[in-house]
PDB file of C-alpha atoms in Angstrom:
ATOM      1  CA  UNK A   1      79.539-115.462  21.609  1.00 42.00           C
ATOM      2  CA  UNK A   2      82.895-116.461  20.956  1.00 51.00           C
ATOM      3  CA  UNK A   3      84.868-115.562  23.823  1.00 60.00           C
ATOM      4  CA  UNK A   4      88.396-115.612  24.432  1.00 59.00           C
ATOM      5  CA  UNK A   5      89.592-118.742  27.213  1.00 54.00           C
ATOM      6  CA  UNK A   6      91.169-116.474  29.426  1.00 50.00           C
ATOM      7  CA  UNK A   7      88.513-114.143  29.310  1.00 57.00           C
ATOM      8  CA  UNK A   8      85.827-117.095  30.502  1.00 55.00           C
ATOM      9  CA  UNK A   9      87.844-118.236  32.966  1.00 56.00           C
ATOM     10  CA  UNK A  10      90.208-115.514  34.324  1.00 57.00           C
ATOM     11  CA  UNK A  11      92.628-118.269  36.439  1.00 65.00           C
ATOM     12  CA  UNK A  12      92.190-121.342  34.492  1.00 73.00           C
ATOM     13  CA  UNK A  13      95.422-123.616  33.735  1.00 84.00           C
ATOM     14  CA  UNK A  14      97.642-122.438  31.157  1.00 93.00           C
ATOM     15  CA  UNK A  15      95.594-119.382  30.618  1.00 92.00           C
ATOM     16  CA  UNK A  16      98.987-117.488  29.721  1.00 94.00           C
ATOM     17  CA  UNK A  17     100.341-119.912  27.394  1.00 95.00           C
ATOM     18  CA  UNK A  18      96.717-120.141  25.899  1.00 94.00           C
ATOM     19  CA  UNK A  19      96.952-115.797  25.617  1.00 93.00           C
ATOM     20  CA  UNK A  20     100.346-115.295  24.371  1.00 95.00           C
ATOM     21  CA  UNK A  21      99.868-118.052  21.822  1.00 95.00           C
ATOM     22  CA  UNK A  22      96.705-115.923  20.565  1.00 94.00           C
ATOM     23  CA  UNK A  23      98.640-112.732  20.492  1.00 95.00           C
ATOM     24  CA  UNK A  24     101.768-113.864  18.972  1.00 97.00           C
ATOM     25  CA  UNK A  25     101.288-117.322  17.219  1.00 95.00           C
ATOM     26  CA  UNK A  26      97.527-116.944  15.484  1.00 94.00           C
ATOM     27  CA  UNK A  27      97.953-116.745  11.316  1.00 93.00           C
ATOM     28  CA  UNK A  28      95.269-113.837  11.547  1.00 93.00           C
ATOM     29  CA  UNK A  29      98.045-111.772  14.416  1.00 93.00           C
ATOM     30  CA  UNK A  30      99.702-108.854  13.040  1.00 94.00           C
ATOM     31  CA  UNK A  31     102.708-109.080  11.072  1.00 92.00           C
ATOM     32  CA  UNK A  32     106.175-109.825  12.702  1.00 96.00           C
ATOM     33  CA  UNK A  33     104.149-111.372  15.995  1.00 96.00           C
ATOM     34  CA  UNK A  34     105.951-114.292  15.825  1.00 96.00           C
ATOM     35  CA  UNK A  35     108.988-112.858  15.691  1.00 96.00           C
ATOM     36  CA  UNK A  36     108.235-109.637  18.619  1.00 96.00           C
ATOM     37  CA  UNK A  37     107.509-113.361  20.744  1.00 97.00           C
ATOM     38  CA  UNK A  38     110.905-114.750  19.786  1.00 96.00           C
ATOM     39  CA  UNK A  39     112.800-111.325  20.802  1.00 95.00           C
ATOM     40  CA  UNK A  40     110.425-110.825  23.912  1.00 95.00           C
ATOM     41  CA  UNK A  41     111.510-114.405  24.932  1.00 94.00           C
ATOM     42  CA  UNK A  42     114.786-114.464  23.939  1.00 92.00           C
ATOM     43  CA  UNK A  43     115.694-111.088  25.737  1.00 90.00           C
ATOM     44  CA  UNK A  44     113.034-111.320  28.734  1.00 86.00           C
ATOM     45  CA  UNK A  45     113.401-108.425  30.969  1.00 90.00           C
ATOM     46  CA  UNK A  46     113.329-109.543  35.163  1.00 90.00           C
ATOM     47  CA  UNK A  47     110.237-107.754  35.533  1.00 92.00           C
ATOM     48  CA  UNK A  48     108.191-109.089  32.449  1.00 94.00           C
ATOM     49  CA  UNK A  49     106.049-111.518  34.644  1.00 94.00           C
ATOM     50  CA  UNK A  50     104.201-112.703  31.495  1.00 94.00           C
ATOM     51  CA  UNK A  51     106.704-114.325  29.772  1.00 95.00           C
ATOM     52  CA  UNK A  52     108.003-115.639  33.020  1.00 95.00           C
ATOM     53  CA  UNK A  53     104.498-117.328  33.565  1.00 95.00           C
ATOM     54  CA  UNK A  54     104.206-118.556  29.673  1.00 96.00           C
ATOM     55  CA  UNK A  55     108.009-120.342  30.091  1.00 96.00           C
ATOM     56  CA  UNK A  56     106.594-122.213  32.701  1.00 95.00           C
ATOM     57  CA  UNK A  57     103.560-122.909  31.383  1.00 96.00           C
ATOM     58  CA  UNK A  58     105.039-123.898  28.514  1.00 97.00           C
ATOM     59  CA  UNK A  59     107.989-126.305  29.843  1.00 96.00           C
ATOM     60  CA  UNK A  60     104.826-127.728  32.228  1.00 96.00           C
ATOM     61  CA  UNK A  61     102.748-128.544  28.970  1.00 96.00           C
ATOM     62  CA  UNK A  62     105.527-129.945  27.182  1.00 96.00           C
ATOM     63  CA  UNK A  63     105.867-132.337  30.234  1.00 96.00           C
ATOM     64  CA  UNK A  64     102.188-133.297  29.752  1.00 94.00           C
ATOM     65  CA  UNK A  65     100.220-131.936  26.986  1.00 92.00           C
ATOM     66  CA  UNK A  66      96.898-133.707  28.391  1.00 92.00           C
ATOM     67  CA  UNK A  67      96.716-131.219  30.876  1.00 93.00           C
ATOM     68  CA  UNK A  68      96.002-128.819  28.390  1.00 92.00           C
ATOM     69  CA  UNK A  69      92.047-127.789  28.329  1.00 90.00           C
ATOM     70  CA  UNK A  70      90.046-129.304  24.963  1.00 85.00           C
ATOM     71  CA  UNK A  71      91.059-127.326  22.236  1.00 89.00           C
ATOM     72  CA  UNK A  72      91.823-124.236  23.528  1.00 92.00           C
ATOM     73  CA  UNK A  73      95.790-124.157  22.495  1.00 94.00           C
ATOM     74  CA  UNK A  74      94.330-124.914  18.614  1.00 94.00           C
ATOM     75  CA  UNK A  75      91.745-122.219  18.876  1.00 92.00           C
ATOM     76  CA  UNK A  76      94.163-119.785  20.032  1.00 92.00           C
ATOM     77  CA  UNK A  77      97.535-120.014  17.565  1.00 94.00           C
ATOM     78  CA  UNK A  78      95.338-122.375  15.160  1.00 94.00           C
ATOM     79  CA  UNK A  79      98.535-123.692  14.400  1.00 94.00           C
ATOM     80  CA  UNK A  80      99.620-126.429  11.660  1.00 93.00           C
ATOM     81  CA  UNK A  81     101.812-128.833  13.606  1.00 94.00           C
ATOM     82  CA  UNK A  82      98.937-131.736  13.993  1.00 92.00           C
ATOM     83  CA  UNK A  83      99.336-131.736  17.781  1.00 94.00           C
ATOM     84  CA  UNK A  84      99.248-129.643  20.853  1.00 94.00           C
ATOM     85  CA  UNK A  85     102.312-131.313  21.647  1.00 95.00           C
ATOM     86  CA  UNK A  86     104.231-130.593  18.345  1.00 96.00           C
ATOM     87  CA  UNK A  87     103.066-127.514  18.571  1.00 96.00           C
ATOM     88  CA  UNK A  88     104.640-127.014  21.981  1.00 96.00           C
ATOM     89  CA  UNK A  89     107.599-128.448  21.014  1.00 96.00           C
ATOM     90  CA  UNK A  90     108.403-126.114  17.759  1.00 96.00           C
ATOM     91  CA  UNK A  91     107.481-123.443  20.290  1.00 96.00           C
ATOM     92  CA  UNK A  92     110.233-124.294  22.750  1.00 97.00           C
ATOM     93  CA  UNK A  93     112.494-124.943  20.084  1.00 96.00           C
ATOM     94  CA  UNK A  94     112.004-121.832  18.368  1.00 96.00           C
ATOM     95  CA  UNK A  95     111.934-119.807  21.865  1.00 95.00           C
ATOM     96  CA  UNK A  96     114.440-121.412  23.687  1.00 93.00           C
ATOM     97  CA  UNK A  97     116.707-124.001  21.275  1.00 91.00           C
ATOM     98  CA  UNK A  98     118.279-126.751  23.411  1.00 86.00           C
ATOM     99  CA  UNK A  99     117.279-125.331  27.089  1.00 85.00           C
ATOM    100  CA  UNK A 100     115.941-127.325  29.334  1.00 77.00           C
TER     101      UNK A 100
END
């Protein structure tokens, strides 16, 4: 059984990073997920706790990818950046531009 990360282990690190990435960054996710991310991120409302967990996921990965559990990033967005940590950074680019 193939079964999702988060769904294995319910509190694991970077489990919401790891979920939105599925949802919104996989080739196989519906059409315009990317973008619904960008505009979720981009204009976060206070209460969306998600998004608030991924940014800090995110920014906490970006500060050191090898915290990241085996694999799990590729085999949720199965992206084509060559890295985790490319990955991460077109992410925060694309999210967030020049933040810090």
């Amino acid at each position: 059984m193939n079964e999702a990360y988060w769904a294995r282990k319910p509190q694991p690190p970077f489990a919401t990073l790891i979920a939105v990435a599925a949802t919104y960054c996989h080739p196989e996710a519906y059409d315009r997920a990317y973008q619904d991310l960008l505009d979720r991120a981009r204009s976060a409302e206070p209460d969306d706790e998600e998004i608030r967990i991924f940014k800090n996921e995110l920014r906490e990965a970006l500060a050191d990818p090898s915290q990241l559990p085996d694999d799990e990033l590729f085999k949720a967005a199965d992206y084509g950046d060559g890295s985790d940590q490319a990955f991460l950074r077109r992410l925060w680019r694309d999210l967030y531009g020049d933040e810090p």
